Amino acid sequence: MDVLTLNGITKYYGRICALNNVSFSVPEGSVFGILGPNGSGKTTMLGIVMDILKASAGTFTFMGQPPTAAMRRRIGTLLETPNFYHYLSAERNLRIAAEIKGKGFEQIDSVLQKVNLYERRASKFSTYSLGMKQRLAIASCLLGDPEVLVFDEPTNGLDPVGIAEIRELIKNLAKEGKTIIMASHMLDEVEKVCTHVAILKFGNLITAGNVDEVLVNEDIVEVGATNM
Ligand code: ATP
């Protein structure tokens, strides 16, 4: 079963073509990397899938169905850094996030444990490292137990320890059975974390498929994934 299927997605901003006739499918249970250098269209693609942007042409389906608002609410998204309150604890911030999302409080302890912040739940957000803040943002995505998670460059701006922790967390979420769609400009990140990849360059899909098959082709790495 494919979680997401894109058919000829095209997006123009005025005369700029950000995505040009892009088609691929995301299999259920995959960690699917959308790999490309800055400006290749990754954020635009995630925005279209989450209904923040409208495609100029093309269609897509979730679980074989045309997307609906109700279906999108079942997807956990981290497209930009959420606004947490610096002077409140991580736990209090998650309670507020749960209220805003209309989710109950009963999952708060378990999501804090999943992102390895349970022991630090009473600490103020302002005392957290960038990596911890990002893990709290992922915890917020996990409220309501979505089957699909969409992350835009989840390790961006983090130090090596923070990067390693987020990558480990993504792999653990995948082991639990989540499907994860993540944009990245780092080839090594996709190699380490993802099972599948779509490579974008200047809005064009270079190739898509299983990481082991796609990334062994040096021509493709040359064309699509250097200098990211
Ligand atoms: P980055 O990693 O820098 O976010 P990206 O791969 O996510 O890059 P997009 O942000 O989707 O790429 O941008 C794709 C193209 O569309 C780029 O040429 C960008 O300049 C252009 N673009 C993105 N948003 C807008 C906008 N709101 N108005 C005009 N052009 C835009």
PDB file of N, CA, C and O in Angstrom, residues 79-132:
ATOM      1  N   LEU A  79       6.906  21.305   9.810  1.00  0.00           N
ATOM      2  CA  LEU A  79       7.347  22.052   8.626  1.00  0.00           C
ATOM      3  C   LEU A  79       8.130  23.292   9.042  1.00  0.00           C
ATOM      4  O   LEU A  79       8.953  23.780   8.308  1.00  0.00           O
ATOM      5  N   GLU A  80       7.847  23.805  10.212  1.00  0.00           N
ATOM      6  CA  GLU A  80       8.638  24.917  10.735  1.00  0.00           C
ATOM      7  C   GLU A  80       8.678  24.766  12.249  1.00  0.00           C
ATOM      8  O   GLU A  80       7.887  24.025  12.830  1.00  0.00           O
ATOM      9  N   THR A  81       9.596  25.478  12.890  1.00  0.00           N
ATOM     10  CA  THR A  81       9.746  25.333  14.338  1.00  0.00           C
ATOM     11  C   THR A  81       8.494  25.866  15.037  1.00  0.00           C
ATOM     12  O   THR A  81       8.094  27.006  14.805  1.00  0.00           O
ATOM     13  N   PRO A  82       7.851  25.035  15.849  1.00  0.00           N
ATOM     14  CA  PRO A  82       6.639  25.529  16.520  1.00  0.00           C
ATOM     15  C   PRO A  82       6.985  26.569  17.591  1.00  0.00           C
ATOM     16  O   PRO A  82       8.110  26.628  18.068  1.00  0.00           O
ATOM     17  N   ASN A  83       6.003  27.388  17.936  1.00  0.00           N
ATOM     18  CA  ASN A  83       6.208  28.419  18.953  1.00  0.00           C
ATOM     19  C   ASN A  83       5.935  27.854  20.340  1.00  0.00           C
ATOM     20  O   ASN A  83       4.789  27.818  20.767  1.00  0.00           O
ATOM     21  N   PHE A  84       6.979  27.447  21.023  1.00  0.00           N
ATOM     22  CA  PHE A  84       6.810  27.031  22.418  1.00  0.00           C
ATOM     23  C   PHE A  84       7.067  28.232  23.329  1.00  0.00           C
ATOM     24  O   PHE A  84       7.771  29.163  22.953  1.00  0.00           O
ATOM     25  N   TYR A  85       6.487  28.166  24.533  1.00  0.00           N
ATOM     26  CA  TYR A  85       6.702  29.248  25.499  1.00  0.00           C
ATOM     27  C   TYR A  85       7.998  28.982  26.257  1.00  0.00           C
ATOM     28  O   TYR A  85       8.138  27.933  26.901  1.00  0.00           O
ATOM     29  N   HIS A  86       8.902  29.944  26.195  1.00  0.00           N
ATOM     30  CA  HIS A  86      10.231  29.754  26.778  1.00  0.00           C
ATOM     31  C   HIS A  86      10.202  29.603  28.292  1.00  0.00           C
ATOM     32  O   HIS A  86      11.021  28.903  28.873  1.00  0.00           O
ATOM     33  N   TYR A  87       9.237  30.279  28.945  1.00  0.00           N
ATOM     34  CA  TYR A  87       9.227  30.310  30.412  1.00  0.00           C
ATOM     35  C   TYR A  87       8.385  29.169  31.009  1.00  0.00           C
ATOM     36  O   TYR A  87       8.232  29.087  32.219  1.00  0.00           O
ATOM     37  N   LEU A  88       7.843  28.310  30.153  1.00  0.00           N
ATOM     38  CA  LEU A  88       7.068  27.170  30.661  1.00  0.00           C
ATOM     39  C   LEU A  88       7.856  25.873  30.485  1.00  0.00           C
ATOM     40  O   LEU A  88       8.766  25.788  29.646  1.00  0.00           O
ATOM     41  N   SER A  89       7.474  24.866  31.263  1.00  0.00           N
ATOM     42  CA  SER A  89       8.153  23.570  31.156  1.00  0.00           C
ATOM     43  C   SER A  89       7.775  22.890  29.844  1.00  0.00           C
ATOM     44  O   SER A  89       6.779  23.238  29.199  1.00  0.00           O
ATOM     45  N   ALA A  90       8.571  21.894  29.490  1.00  0.00           N
ATOM     46  CA  ALA A  90       8.296  21.112  28.280  1.00  0.00           C
ATOM     47  C   ALA A  90       6.916  20.459  28.389  1.00  0.00           C
ATOM     48  O   ALA A  90       6.132  20.469  27.435  1.00  0.00           O
ATOM     49  N   GLU A  91       6.635  19.928  29.586  1.00  0.00           N
ATOM     50  CA  GLU A  91       5.352  19.237  29.770  1.00  0.00           C
ATOM     51  C   GLU A  91       4.171  20.204  29.597  1.00  0.00           C
ATOM     52  O   GLU A  91       3.200  19.894  28.913  1.00  0.00           O
ATOM     53  N   ARG A  92       4.297  21.393  30.180  1.00  0.00           N
ATOM     54  CA  ARG A  92       3.223  22.392  30.074  1.00  0.00           C
ATOM     55  C   ARG A  92       3.043  22.824  28.613  1.00  0.00           C
ATOM     56  O   ARG A  92       1.922  22.983  28.127  1.00  0.00           O
ATOM     57  N   ASN A  93       4.174  22.989  27.927  1.00  0.00           N
ATOM     58  CA  ASN A  93       4.099  23.346  26.506  1.00  0.00           C
ATOM     59  C   ASN A  93       3.367  22.271  25.702  1.00  0.00           C
ATOM     60  O   ASN A  93       2.567  22.588  24.823  1.00  0.00           O
ATOM     61  N   LEU A  94       3.641  21.018  26.035  1.00  0.00           N
ATOM     62  CA  LEU A  94       2.967  19.937  25.293  1.00  0.00           C
ATOM     63  C   LEU A  94       1.477  19.903  25.608  1.00  0.00           C
ATOM     64  O   LEU A  94       0.652  19.591  24.749  1.00  0.00           O
ATOM     65  N   ARG A  95       1.128  20.226  26.856  1.00  0.00           N
ATOM     66  CA  ARG A  95      -0.306  20.285  27.213  1.00  0.00           C
ATOM     67  C   ARG A  95      -1.014  21.362  26.396  1.00  0.00           C
ATOM     68  O   ARG A  95      -2.121  21.157  25.904  1.00  0.00           O
ATOM     69  N   ILE A  96      -0.335  22.499  26.249  1.00  0.00           N
ATOM     70  CA  ILE A  96      -0.929  23.583  25.453  1.00  0.00           C
ATOM     71  C   ILE A  96      -1.056  23.125  23.993  1.00  0.00           C
ATOM     72  O   ILE A  96      -2.097  23.329  23.352  1.00  0.00           O
ATOM     73  N   ALA A  97       0.006  22.468  23.483  1.00  0.00           N
ATOM     74  CA  ALA A  97      -0.048  21.976  22.093  1.00  0.00           C
ATOM     75  C   ALA A  97      -1.201  20.984  21.928  1.00  0.00           C
ATOM     76  O   ALA A  97      -1.927  21.015  20.923  1.00  0.00           O
ATOM     77  N   ALA A  98      -1.391  20.121  22.934  1.00  0.00           N
ATOM     78  CA  ALA A  98      -2.474  19.128  22.861  1.00  0.00           C
ATOM     79  C   ALA A  98      -3.832  19.828  22.832  1.00  0.00           C
ATOM     80  O   ALA A  98      -4.731  19.447  22.078  1.00  0.00           O
ATOM     81  N   GLU A  99      -3.964  20.864  23.658  1.00  0.00           N
ATOM     82  CA  GLU A  99      -5.237  21.611  23.675  1.00  0.00           C
ATOM     83  C   GLU A  99      -5.512  22.251  22.324  1.00  0.00           C
ATOM     84  O   GLU A  99      -6.617  22.157  21.788  1.00  0.00           O
ATOM     85  N   ILE A 100      -4.478  22.878  21.764  1.00  0.00           N
ATOM     86  CA  ILE A 100      -4.650  23.565  20.469  1.00  0.00           C
ATOM     87  C   ILE A 100      -5.041  22.547  19.395  1.00  0.00           C
ATOM     88  O   ILE A 100      -5.881  22.815  18.537  1.00  0.00           O
ATOM     89  N   LYS A 101      -4.433  21.357  19.454  1.00  0.00           N
ATOM     90  CA  LYS A 101      -4.713  20.336  18.434  1.00  0.00           C
ATOM     91  C   LYS A 101      -5.986  19.545  18.724  1.00  0.00           C
ATOM     92  O   LYS A 101      -6.356  18.659  17.951  1.00  0.00           O
ATOM     93  N   GLY A 102      -6.600  19.829  19.882  1.00  0.00           N
ATOM     94  CA  GLY A 102      -7.810  19.088  20.237  1.00  0.00           C
ATOM     95  C   GLY A 102      -7.532  17.639  20.614  1.00  0.00           C
ATOM     96  O   GLY A 102      -8.370  16.760  20.443  1.00  0.00           O
ATOM     97  N   LYS A 103      -6.325  17.368  21.141  1.00  0.00           N
ATOM     98  CA  LYS A 103      -5.963  16.015  21.583  1.00  0.00           C
ATOM     99  C   LYS A 103      -5.989  15.957  23.106  1.00  0.00           C
ATOM    100  O   LYS A 103      -5.815  16.976  23.780  1.00  0.00           O
ATOM    101  N   GLY A 104      -6.164  14.756  23.637  1.00  0.00           N
ATOM    102  CA  GLY A 104      -6.190  14.582  25.091  1.00  0.00           C
ATOM    103  C   GLY A 104      -4.791  14.642  25.684  1.00  0.00           C
ATOM    104  O   GLY A 104      -3.797  14.676  24.965  1.00  0.00           O
ATOM    105  N   PHE A 105      -4.740  14.689  27.037  1.00  0.00           N
ATOM    106  CA  PHE A 105      -3.450  14.769  27.724  1.00  0.00           C
ATOM    107  C   PHE A 105      -2.857  13.392  28.022  1.00  0.00           C
ATOM    108  O   PHE A 105      -1.749  13.288  28.503  1.00  0.00           O
ATOM    109  N   GLU A 106      -3.623  12.324  27.757  1.00  0.00           N
ATOM    110  CA  GLU A 106      -3.180  11.012  28.229  1.00  0.00           C
ATOM    111  C   GLU A 106      -1.914  10.505  27.525  1.00  0.00           C
ATOM    112  O   GLU A 106      -1.227   9.642  28.056  1.00  0.00           O
ATOM    113  N   GLN A 107      -1.602  11.082  26.369  1.00  0.00           N
ATOM    114  CA  GLN A 107      -0.406  10.602  25.654  1.00  0.00           C
ATOM    115  C   GLN A 107       0.850  11.393  25.992  1.00  0.00           C
ATOM    116  O   GLN A 107       1.923  11.089  25.472  1.00  0.00           O
ATOM    117  N   ILE A 108       0.721  12.411  26.831  1.00  0.00           N
ATOM    118  CA  ILE A 108       1.865  13.312  27.007  1.00  0.00           C
ATOM    119  C   ILE A 108       3.080  12.588  27.591  1.00  0.00           C
ATOM    120  O   ILE A 108       4.185  12.716  27.082  1.00  0.00           O
ATOM    121  N   ASP A 109       2.865  11.766  28.612  1.00  0.00           N
ATOM    122  CA  ASP A 109       4.003  11.041  29.196  1.00  0.00           C
ATOM    123  C   ASP A 109       4.647  10.126  28.164  1.00  0.00           C
ATOM    124  O   ASP A 109       5.872  10.057  28.050  1.00  0.00           O
ATOM    125  N   SER A 110       3.822   9.419  27.396  1.00  0.00           N
ATOM    126  CA  SER A 110       4.405   8.448  26.458  1.00  0.00           C
ATOM    127  C   SER A 110       5.155   9.146  25.323  1.00  0.00           C
ATOM    128  O   SER A 110       6.217   8.688  24.915  1.00  0.00           O
ATOM    129  N   VAL A 111       4.653  10.285  24.833  1.00  0.00           N
ATOM    130  CA  VAL A 111       5.414  10.952  23.762  1.00  0.00           C
ATOM    131  C   VAL A 111       6.706  11.558  24.315  1.00  0.00           C
ATOM    132  O   VAL A 111       7.736  11.547  23.636  1.00  0.00           O
ATOM    133  N   LEU A 112       6.665  12.038  25.578  1.00  0.00           N
ATOM    134  CA  LEU A 112       7.910  12.553  26.174  1.00  0.00           C
ATOM    135  C   LEU A 112       8.940  11.425  26.310  1.00  0.00           C
ATOM    136  O   LEU A 112      10.137  11.625  26.095  1.00  0.00           O
ATOM    137  N   GLN A 113       8.455  10.229  26.660  1.00  0.00           N
ATOM    138  CA  GLN A 113       9.375   9.096  26.756  1.00  0.00           C
ATOM    139  C   GLN A 113       9.947   8.738  25.380  1.00  0.00           C
ATOM    140  O   GLN A 113      11.139   8.469  25.234  1.00  0.00           O
ATOM    141  N   LYS A 114       9.083   8.754  24.370  1.00  0.00           N
ATOM    142  CA  LYS A 114       9.543   8.392  23.020  1.00  0.00           C
ATOM    143  C   LYS A 114      10.666   9.291  22.529  1.00  0.00           C
ATOM    144  O   LYS A 114      11.559   8.854  21.822  1.00  0.00           O
ATOM    145  N   VAL A 115      10.582  10.582  22.856  1.00  0.00           N
ATOM    146  CA  VAL A 115      11.616  11.510  22.379  1.00  0.00           C
ATOM    147  C   VAL A 115      12.724  11.704  23.421  1.00  0.00           C
ATOM    148  O   VAL A 115      13.582  12.569  23.283  1.00  0.00           O
ATOM    149  N   ASN A 116      12.683  10.849  24.464  1.00  0.00           N
ATOM    150  CA  ASN A 116      13.728  10.832  25.478  1.00  0.00           C
ATOM    151  C   ASN A 116      13.847  12.158  26.245  1.00  0.00           C
ATOM    152  O   ASN A 116      14.940  12.622  26.530  1.00  0.00           O
ATOM    153  N   LEU A 117      12.700  12.753  26.563  1.00  0.00           N
ATOM    154  CA  LEU A 117      12.696  13.991  27.345  1.00  0.00           C
ATOM    155  C   LEU A 117      11.895  13.847  28.646  1.00  0.00           C
ATOM    156  O   LEU A 117      11.681  14.831  29.342  1.00  0.00           O
ATOM    157  N   TYR A 118      11.471  12.633  28.957  1.00  0.00           N
ATOM    158  CA  TYR A 118      10.600  12.454  30.118  1.00  0.00           C
ATOM    159  C   TYR A 118      11.291  12.947  31.402  1.00  0.00           C
ATOM    160  O   TYR A 118      10.677  13.628  32.225  1.00  0.00           O
ATOM    161  N   GLU A 119      12.583  12.595  31.533  1.00  0.00           N
ATOM    162  CA  GLU A 119      13.310  12.987  32.752  1.00  0.00           C
ATOM    163  C   GLU A 119      13.433  14.507  32.873  1.00  0.00           C
ATOM    164  O   GLU A 119      13.584  15.027  33.962  1.00  0.00           O
ATOM    165  N   ARG A 120      13.406  15.185  31.736  1.00  0.00           N
ATOM    166  CA  ARG A 120      13.581  16.657  31.725  1.00  0.00           C
ATOM    167  C   ARG A 120      12.255  17.384  31.497  1.00  0.00           C
ATOM    168  O   ARG A 120      12.246  18.553  31.125  1.00  0.00           O
ATOM    169  N   ARG A 121      11.145  16.690  31.715  1.00  0.00           N
ATOM    170  CA  ARG A 121       9.834  17.263  31.365  1.00  0.00           C
ATOM    171  C   ARG A 121       9.488  18.512  32.175  1.00  0.00           C
ATOM    172  O   ARG A 121       8.753  19.363  31.721  1.00  0.00           O
ATOM    173  N   ALA A 122      10.052  18.609  33.403  1.00  0.00           N
ATOM    174  CA  ALA A 122       9.701  19.751  34.257  1.00  0.00           C
ATOM    175  C   ALA A 122      10.612  20.956  34.015  1.00  0.00           C
ATOM    176  O   ALA A 122      10.379  22.033  34.565  1.00  0.00           O
ATOM    177  N   SER A 123      11.661  20.774  33.183  1.00  0.00           N
ATOM    178  CA  SER A 123      12.587  21.895  32.937  1.00  0.00           C
ATOM    179  C   SER A 123      11.955  22.911  32.001  1.00  0.00           C
ATOM    180  O   SER A 123      11.196  22.550  31.095  1.00  0.00           O
ATOM    181  N   LYS A 124      12.319  24.169  32.209  1.00  0.00           N
ATOM    182  CA  LYS A 124      11.814  25.223  31.334  1.00  0.00           C
ATOM    183  C   LYS A 124      12.342  25.014  29.914  1.00  0.00           C
ATOM    184  O   LYS A 124      13.518  24.640  29.726  1.00  0.00           O
ATOM    185  N   PHE A 125      11.512  25.344  28.942  1.00  0.00           N
ATOM    186  CA  PHE A 125      11.894  25.222  27.542  1.00  0.00           C
ATOM    187  C   PHE A 125      13.175  26.013  27.256  1.00  0.00           C
ATOM    188  O   PHE A 125      14.027  25.581  26.486  1.00  0.00           O
ATOM    189  N   SER A 126      13.319  27.160  27.929  1.00  0.00           N
ATOM    190  CA  SER A 126      14.485  28.027  27.669  1.00  0.00           C
ATOM    191  C   SER A 126      15.798  27.347  28.054  1.00  0.00           C
ATOM    192  O   SER A 126      16.857  27.753  27.587  1.00  0.00           O
ATOM    193  N   THR A 127      15.739  26.309  28.900  1.00  0.00           N
ATOM    194  CA  THR A 127      16.974  25.636  29.318  1.00  0.00           C
ATOM    195  C   THR A 127      17.347  24.504  28.361  1.00  0.00           C
ATOM    196  O   THR A 127      18.372  23.865  28.528  1.00  0.00           O
ATOM    197  N   TYR A 128      16.493  24.241  27.387  1.00  0.00           N
ATOM    198  CA  TYR A 128      16.741  23.122  26.464  1.00  0.00           C
ATOM    199  C   TYR A 128      17.786  23.491  25.407  1.00  0.00           C
ATOM    200  O   TYR A 128      17.843  24.630  24.945  1.00  0.00           O
ATOM    201  N   SER A 129      18.574  22.476  24.988  1.00  0.00           N
ATOM    202  CA  SER A 129      19.464  22.650  23.830  1.00  0.00           C
ATOM    203  C   SER A 129      18.610  22.667  22.558  1.00  0.00           C
ATOM    204  O   SER A 129      17.420  22.282  22.597  1.00  0.00           O
ATOM    205  N   LEU A 130      19.205  23.069  21.444  1.00  0.00           N
ATOM    206  CA  LEU A 130      18.447  23.085  20.176  1.00  0.00           C
ATOM    207  C   LEU A 130      17.927  21.693  19.817  1.00  0.00           C
ATOM    208  O   LEU A 130      16.808  21.535  19.333  1.00  0.00           O
ATOM    209  N   GLY A 131      18.761  20.681  20.086  1.00  0.00           N
ATOM    210  CA  GLY A 131      18.348  19.300  19.786  1.00  0.00           C
ATOM    211  C   GLY A 131      17.152  18.888  20.621  1.00  0.00           C
ATOM    212  O   GLY A 131      16.220  18.237  20.135  1.00  0.00           O
ATOM    213  N   MET A 132      17.171  19.272  21.912  1.00  0.00           N
ATOM    214  CA  MET A 132      16.034  18.951  22.791  1.00  0.00           C
ATOM    215  C   MET A 132      14.781  19.688  22.317  1.00  0.00           C
ATOM    216  O   MET A 132      13.680  19.136  22.334  1.00  0.00           O
TER     217      MET A 132
END
